[in-house]
């Protein structure tokens, strides 16, 4: 085998190995991004559930406050 063919073979082996390593690294980054997307979705769902819970709590408190105000108005009206 001539020196030139050895150089070409070595260069093509290095290029092939570099290509394989690059593809694996790209796939690893893609998998990581996909996983981060799932984690963000779960966090967003948890925040949405918490916001709904807070909204329901706020609605209940508002109804309670309105009832207390109504009672106070009735009591004030009956005193006069």
GROMACS .gro file of N, CA, C and O in nm:
model
  320
    1UNK      N    1   0.085  -0.116   0.000
    1UNK     CA    2   0.000   0.000   0.000
    1UNK      C    3   0.090   0.123   0.000
    1UNK      O    4   0.182   0.135   0.078
    2UNK      N    5   0.059   0.216  -0.086
    2UNK     CA    6   0.143   0.334  -0.098
    2UNK      C    7   0.113   0.432   0.015
    2UNK      O    8   0.010   0.424   0.083
    3UNK      N    9   0.202   0.527   0.034
    3UNK     CA   10   0.188   0.626   0.141
    3UNK      C   11   0.065   0.714   0.117
    3UNK      O   12  -0.007   0.749   0.211
    4UNK      N   13   0.041   0.748  -0.009
    4UNK     CA   14  -0.074   0.833  -0.041
    4UNK      C   15  -0.205   0.760  -0.008
    4UNK      O   16  -0.299   0.821   0.046
    5UNK      N   17  -0.213   0.633  -0.038
    5UNK     CA   18  -0.335   0.559  -0.009
    5UNK      C   19  -0.355   0.544   0.142
    5UNK      O   20  -0.469   0.544   0.190
    6UNK      N   21  -0.244   0.531   0.216
    6UNK     CA   22  -0.254   0.523   0.362
    6UNK      C   23  -0.307   0.655   0.420
    6UNK      O   24  -0.388   0.656   0.512
    7UNK      N   25  -0.260   0.766   0.364
    7UNK     CA   26  -0.305   0.897   0.409
    7UNK      C   27  -0.454   0.914   0.379
    7UNK      O   28  -0.532   0.961   0.463
    8UNK      N   29  -0.495   0.875   0.259
    8UNK     CA   30  -0.635   0.887   0.221
    8UNK      C   31  -0.722   0.799   0.310
    8UNK      O   32  -0.829   0.839   0.356
    9UNK      N   33  -0.675   0.675   0.334
    9UNK     CA   34  -0.750   0.584   0.420
    9UNK      C   35  -0.761   0.641   0.561
    9UNK      O   36  -0.869   0.640   0.621
   10UNK      N   37  -0.652   0.692   0.615
   10UNK     CA   38  -0.653   0.750   0.749
   10UNK      C   39  -0.745   0.870   0.758
   10UNK      O   40  -0.822   0.885   0.854
   11UNK      N   41  -0.739   0.955   0.655
   11UNK     CA   42  -0.824   1.074   0.654
   11UNK      C   43  -0.971   1.035   0.646
   11UNK      O   44  -1.058   1.093   0.714
   12UNK      N   45  -1.002   0.937   0.563
   12UNK     CA   46  -1.143   0.896   0.549
   12UNK      C   47  -1.192   0.827   0.677
   12UNK      O   48  -1.309   0.844   0.715
   13UNK      N   49  -1.105   0.754   0.747
   13UNK     CA   50  -1.143   0.693   0.875
   13UNK      C   51  -1.169   0.801   0.980
   13UNK      O   52  -1.267   0.793   1.055
   14UNK      N   53  -1.082   0.901   0.985
   14UNK     CA   54  -1.102   1.011   1.079
   14UNK      C   55  -1.231   1.088   1.049
   14UNK      O   56  -1.306   1.124   1.140
   15UNK      N   57  -1.256   1.111   0.920
   15UNK     CA   58  -1.377   1.182   0.882
   15UNK      C   59  -1.501   1.100   0.919
   15UNK      O   60  -1.599   1.155   0.972
   16UNK      N   61  -1.498   0.971   0.896
   16UNK     CA   62  -1.612   0.885   0.930
   16UNK      C   63  -1.633   0.881   1.081
   16UNK      O   64  -1.747   0.893   1.129
   17UNK      N   65  -1.524   0.868   1.157
   17UNK     CA   66  -1.536   0.866   1.303
   17UNK      C   67  -1.588   1.000   1.355
   17UNK      O   68  -1.672   1.005   1.445
   18UNK      N   69  -1.540   1.109   1.299
   18UNK     CA   70  -1.587   1.241   1.338
   18UNK      C   71  -1.734   1.260   1.307
   18UNK      O   72  -1.810   1.319   1.386
   19UNK      N   73  -1.777   1.210   1.192
   19UNK     CA   74  -1.918   1.220   1.153
   19UNK      C   75  -2.006   1.141   1.249
   19UNK      O   76  -2.110   1.190   1.296
   20UNK      N   77  -1.965   1.019   1.283
   20UNK     CA   78  -2.041   0.936   1.376
   20UNK      C   79  -2.048   1.003   1.513
   20UNK      O   80  -2.154   1.011   1.575
   21UNK      N   81  -1.936   1.055   1.562
   21UNK     CA   82  -1.933   1.122   1.691
   21UNK      C   83  -2.023   1.246   1.689
   21UNK      O   84  -2.096   1.274   1.785
   22UNK      N   85  -2.020   1.321   1.579
   22UNK     CA   86  -2.102   1.441   1.567
   22UNK      C   87  -2.251   1.408   1.568
   22UNK      O   88  -2.331   1.477   1.632
   23UNK      N   89  -2.288   1.303   1.498
   23UNK     CA   90  -2.429   1.263   1.494
   23UNK      C   91  -2.475   1.218   1.633
   23UNK      O   92  -2.585   1.253   1.677
   24UNK      N   93  -2.392   1.143   1.703
   24UNK     CA   94  -2.429   1.099   1.838
   24UNK      C   95  -2.444   1.219   1.932
   24UNK      O   96  -2.538   1.223   2.013
   25UNK      N   97  -2.354   1.314   1.921
   25UNK     CA   98  -2.363   1.433   2.006
   25UNK      C   99  -2.490   1.511   1.975
   25UNK      O  100  -2.559   1.560   2.065
   26UNK      N  101  -2.523   1.523   1.846
   26UNK     CA  102  -2.645   1.594   1.807
   26UNK      C  103  -2.769   1.522   1.860
   26UNK      O  104  -2.863   1.586   1.910
   27UNK      N  105  -2.771   1.391   1.851
   27UNK     CA  106  -2.885   1.316   1.904
   27UNK      C  107  -2.898   1.331   2.054
   27UNK      O  108  -3.008   1.342   2.108
   28UNK      N  109  -2.785   1.333   2.124
   28UNK     CA  110  -2.788   1.350   2.269
   28UNK      C  111  -2.845   1.487   2.306
   28UNK      O  112  -2.927   1.499   2.396
   29UNK      N  113  -2.803   1.591   2.233
   29UNK     CA  114  -2.857   1.726   2.258
   29UNK      C  115  -3.007   1.731   2.229
   29UNK      O  116  -3.084   1.792   2.303
   30UNK      N  117  -3.050   1.665   2.121
   30UNK     CA  118  -3.191   1.664   2.086
   30UNK      C  119  -3.274   1.592   2.193
   30UNK      O  120  -3.379   1.641   2.234
   31UNK      N  121  -3.224   1.479   2.241
   31UNK     CA  122  -3.294   1.406   2.348
   31UNK      C  123  -3.305   1.492   2.474
   31UNK      O  124  -3.408   1.493   2.540
   32UNK      N  125  -3.197   1.562   2.504
   32UNK     CA  126  -3.197   1.647   2.624
   32UNK      C  127  -3.300   1.759   2.608
   32UNK      O  128  -3.374   1.789   2.702
   33UNK      N  129  -3.306   1.822   2.491
   33UNK     CA  130  -3.404   1.929   2.467
   33UNK      C  131  -3.546   1.875   2.477
   33UNK      O  132  -3.635   1.941   2.533
   34UNK      N  133  -3.571   1.756   2.423
   34UNK     CA  134  -3.703   1.697   2.432
   34UNK      C  135  -3.741   1.670   2.577
   34UNK      O  136  -3.855   1.694   2.619
   35UNK      N  137  -3.646   1.621   2.654
   35UNK     CA  138  -3.671   1.593   2.796
   35UNK      C  139  -3.701   1.723   2.871
   35UNK      O  140  -3.793   1.728   2.954
   36UNK      N  141  -3.627   1.828   2.842
   36UNK     CA  142  -3.651   1.957   2.906
   36UNK      C  143  -3.790   2.008   2.871
   36UNK      O  144  -3.857   2.071   2.953
   37UNK      N  145  -3.836   1.982   2.748
   37UNK     CA  146  -3.970   2.022   2.708
   37UNK      C  147  -4.077   1.952   2.791
   37UNK      O  148  -4.176   2.013   2.832
   38UNK      N  149  -4.055   1.824   2.818
   38UNK     CA  150  -4.149   1.748   2.901
   38UNK      C  151  -4.152   1.805   3.042
   38UNK      O  152  -4.259   1.824   3.101
   39UNK      N  153  -4.035   1.835   3.095
   39UNK     CA  154  -4.027   1.891   3.231
   39UNK      C  155  -4.098   2.027   3.236
   39UNK      O  156  -4.175   2.054   3.329
   40UNK      N  157  -4.077   2.110   3.134
   40UNK     CA  158  -4.145   2.240   3.130
   40UNK      C  159  -4.297   2.223   3.122
   40UNK      O  160  -4.372   2.297   3.185
   41UNK      N  161  -4.342   2.125   3.043
   41UNK     CA  162  -4.486   2.100   3.033
   41UNK      C  163  -4.544   2.057   3.167
   41UNK      O  164  -4.653   2.103   3.206
   42UNK      N  165  -4.474   1.972   3.239
   42UNK     CA  166  -4.522   1.928   3.370
   42UNK      C  167  -4.527   2.046   3.467
   42UNK      O  168  -4.624   2.060   3.544
   43UNK      N  169  -4.425   2.131   3.464
   43UNK     CA  170  -4.425   2.249   3.551
   43UNK      C  171  -4.540   2.342   3.515
   43UNK      O  172  -4.606   2.397   3.603
   44UNK      N  173  -4.565   2.359   3.385
   44UNK     CA  174  -4.675   2.445   3.341
   44UNK      C  175  -4.809   2.388   3.386
   44UNK      O  176  -4.897   2.462   3.432
   45UNK      N  177  -4.826   2.257   3.378
   45UNK     CA  178  -4.950   2.195   3.424
   45UNK      C  179  -4.969   2.213   3.574
   45UNK      O  180  -5.080   2.242   3.621
   46UNK      N  181  -4.860   2.200   3.649
   46UNK     CA  182  -4.868   2.220   3.794
   46UNK      C  183  -4.904   2.364   3.828
   46UNK      O  184  -4.985   2.389   3.918
   47UNK      N  185  -4.844   2.459   3.756
   47UNK     CA  186  -4.878   2.600   3.779
   47UNK      C  187  -5.024   2.627   3.745
   47UNK      O  188  -5.093   2.701   3.815
   48UNK      N  189  -5.072   2.565   3.638
   48UNK     CA  190  -5.212   2.585   3.598
   48UNK      C  191  -5.306   2.530   3.705
   48UNK      O  192  -5.405   2.595   3.741
   49UNK      N  193  -5.275   2.411   3.758
   49UNK     CA  194  -5.358   2.353   3.864
   49UNK      C  195  -5.358   2.444   3.987
   49UNK      O  196  -5.462   2.467   4.049
   50UNK      N  197  -5.240   2.496   4.022
   50UNK     CA  198  -5.230   2.585   4.138
   50UNK      C  199  -5.309   2.713   4.114
   50UNK      O  200  -5.379   2.762   4.204
   51UNK      N  201  -5.300   2.768   3.994
   51UNK     CA  202  -5.375   2.890   3.962
   51UNK      C  203  -5.525   2.866   3.969
   51UNK      O  204  -5.600   2.951   4.019
   52UNK      N  205  -5.570   2.750   3.920
   52UNK     CA  206  -5.713   2.717   3.929
   52UNK      C  207  -5.757   2.703   4.075
   52UNK      O  208  -5.865   2.749   4.113
   53UNK      N  209  -5.673   2.640   4.155
   53UNK     CA  210  -5.705   2.624   4.297
   53UNK      C  211  -5.716   2.761   4.363
   53UNK      O  212  -5.810   2.789   4.439
   54UNK      N  213  -5.621   2.849   4.333
   54UNK     CA  214  -5.624   2.984   4.391
   54UNK      C  215  -5.746   3.062   4.343
   54UNK      O  216  -5.808   3.136   4.421
   55UNK      N  217  -5.783   3.044   4.216
   55UNK     CA  218  -5.900   3.112   4.163
   55UNK      C  219  -6.027   3.065   4.234
   55UNK      O  220  -6.112   3.146   4.273
   56UNK      N  221  -6.039   2.934   4.252
   56UNK     CA  222  -6.157   2.880   4.321
   56UNK      C  223  -6.162   2.930   4.465
   56UNK      O  224  -6.269   2.965   4.517
   57UNK      N  225  -6.046   2.937   4.530
   57UNK     CA  226  -6.039   2.988   4.666
   57UNK      C  227  -6.081   3.135   4.670
   57UNK      O  228  -6.156   3.178   4.757
   58UNK      N  229  -6.035   3.211   4.572
   58UNK     CA  230  -6.069   3.353   4.565
   58UNK      C  231  -6.219   3.372   4.542
   58UNK      O  232  -6.281   3.460   4.601
   59UNK      N  233  -6.276   3.289   4.456
   59UNK     CA  234  -6.420   3.296   4.430
   59UNK      C  235  -6.498   3.268   4.558
   59UNK      O  236  -6.595   3.338   4.590
   60UNK      N  237  -6.457   3.166   4.631
   60UNK     CA  238  -6.526   3.131   4.756
   60UNK      C  239  -6.514   3.245   4.857
   60UNK      O  240  -6.612   3.279   4.925
   61UNK      N  241  -6.395   3.305   4.867
   61UNK     CA  242  -6.377   3.417   4.960
   61UNK      C  243  -6.462   3.537   4.920
   61UNK      O  244  -6.517   3.608   5.005
   62UNK      N  245  -6.473   3.561   4.790
   62UNK     CA  246  -6.553   3.673   4.742
   62UNK      C  247  -6.700   3.651   4.776
   62UNK      O  248  -6.769   3.743   4.821
   63UNK      N  249  -6.749   3.529   4.756
   63UNK     CA  250  -6.888   3.499   4.791
   63UNK      C  251  -6.911   3.517   4.941
   63UNK      O  252  -7.014   3.573   4.983
   64UNK      N  253  -6.816   3.472   5.020
   64UNK     CA  254  -6.827   3.487   5.166
   64UNK      C  255  -6.830   3.635   5.204
   64UNK      O  256  -6.911   3.677   5.288
   65UNK      N  257  -6.744   3.715   5.144
   65UNK     CA  258  -6.741   3.858   5.172
   65UNK      C  259  -6.872   3.925   5.132
   65UNK      O  260  -6.926   4.008   5.207
   66UNK      N  261  -6.926   3.888   5.016
   66UNK     CA  262  -7.052   3.946   4.972
   66UNK      C  263  -7.166   3.910   5.068
   66UNK      O  264  -7.251   3.993   5.099
   67UNK      N  265  -7.166   3.787   5.117
   67UNK     CA  266  -7.268   3.746   5.212
   67UNK      C  267  -7.256   3.824   5.342
   67UNK      O  268  -7.356   3.869   5.400
   68UNK      N  269  -7.135   3.845   5.390
   68UNK     CA  270  -7.114   3.921   5.513
   68UNK      C  271  -7.157   4.066   5.495
   68UNK      O  272  -7.219   4.124   5.585
   69UNK      N  273  -7.126   4.125   5.379
   69UNK     CA  274  -7.168   4.262   5.353
   69UNK      C  275  -7.321   4.272   5.349
   69UNK      O  276  -7.379   4.368   5.398
   70UNK      N  277  -7.384   4.172   5.286
   70UNK     CA  278  -7.530   4.171   5.278
   70UNK      C  279  -7.590   4.162   5.418
   70UNK      O  280  -7.686   4.233   5.451
   71UNK      N  281  -7.533   4.076   5.503
   71UNK     CA  282  -7.581   4.063   5.640
   71UNK      C  283  -7.563   4.194   5.716
   71UNK      O  284  -7.651   4.235   5.793
   72UNK      N  285  -7.450   4.259   5.694
   72UNK     CA  286  -7.425   4.387   5.763
   72UNK      C  287  -7.526   4.492   5.717
   72UNK      O  288  -7.575   4.571   5.798
   73UNK      N  289  -7.556   4.495   5.586
   73UNK     CA  290  -7.653   4.591   5.536
   73UNK      C  291  -7.792   4.563   5.593
   73UNK      O  292  -7.865   4.655   5.630
   74UNK      N  293  -7.827   4.435   5.600
   74UNK     CA  294  -7.957   4.399   5.657
   74UNK      C  295  -7.964   4.436   5.805
   74UNK      O  296  -8.066   4.487   5.853
   75UNK      N  297  -7.856   4.408   5.877
   75UNK     CA  298  -7.854   4.442   6.018
   75UNK      C  299  -7.859   4.594   6.039
   75UNK      O  300  -7.928   4.644   6.127
   76UNK      N  301  -7.789   4.667   5.956
   76UNK     CA  302  -7.788   4.812   5.964
   76UNK      C  303  -7.926   4.869   5.927
   76UNK      O  304  -7.975   4.961   5.990
   77UNK      N  305  -7.988   4.808   5.829
   77UNK     CA  306  -8.123   4.852   5.786
   77UNK      C  307  -8.227   4.823   5.891
   77UNK      O  308  -8.322   4.901   5.911
   78UNK      N  309  -8.216   4.711   5.962
   78UNK     CA  310  -8.315   4.677   6.065
   78UNK      C  311  -8.297   4.763   6.190
   78UNK      O  312  -8.391   4.782   6.266
   79UNK      N  313  -8.178   4.815   6.213
   79UNK     CA  314  -8.153   4.901   6.328
   79UNK      C  315  -8.215   5.040   6.306
   79UNK      O  316  -8.251   5.107   6.401
   80UNK      N  317  -8.224   5.081   6.183
   80UNK     CA  318  -8.278   5.215   6.155
   80UNK      C  319  -8.422   5.212   6.148
   80UNK      O  320  -8.520   5.201   6.166
   0.00000   0.00000   0.00000
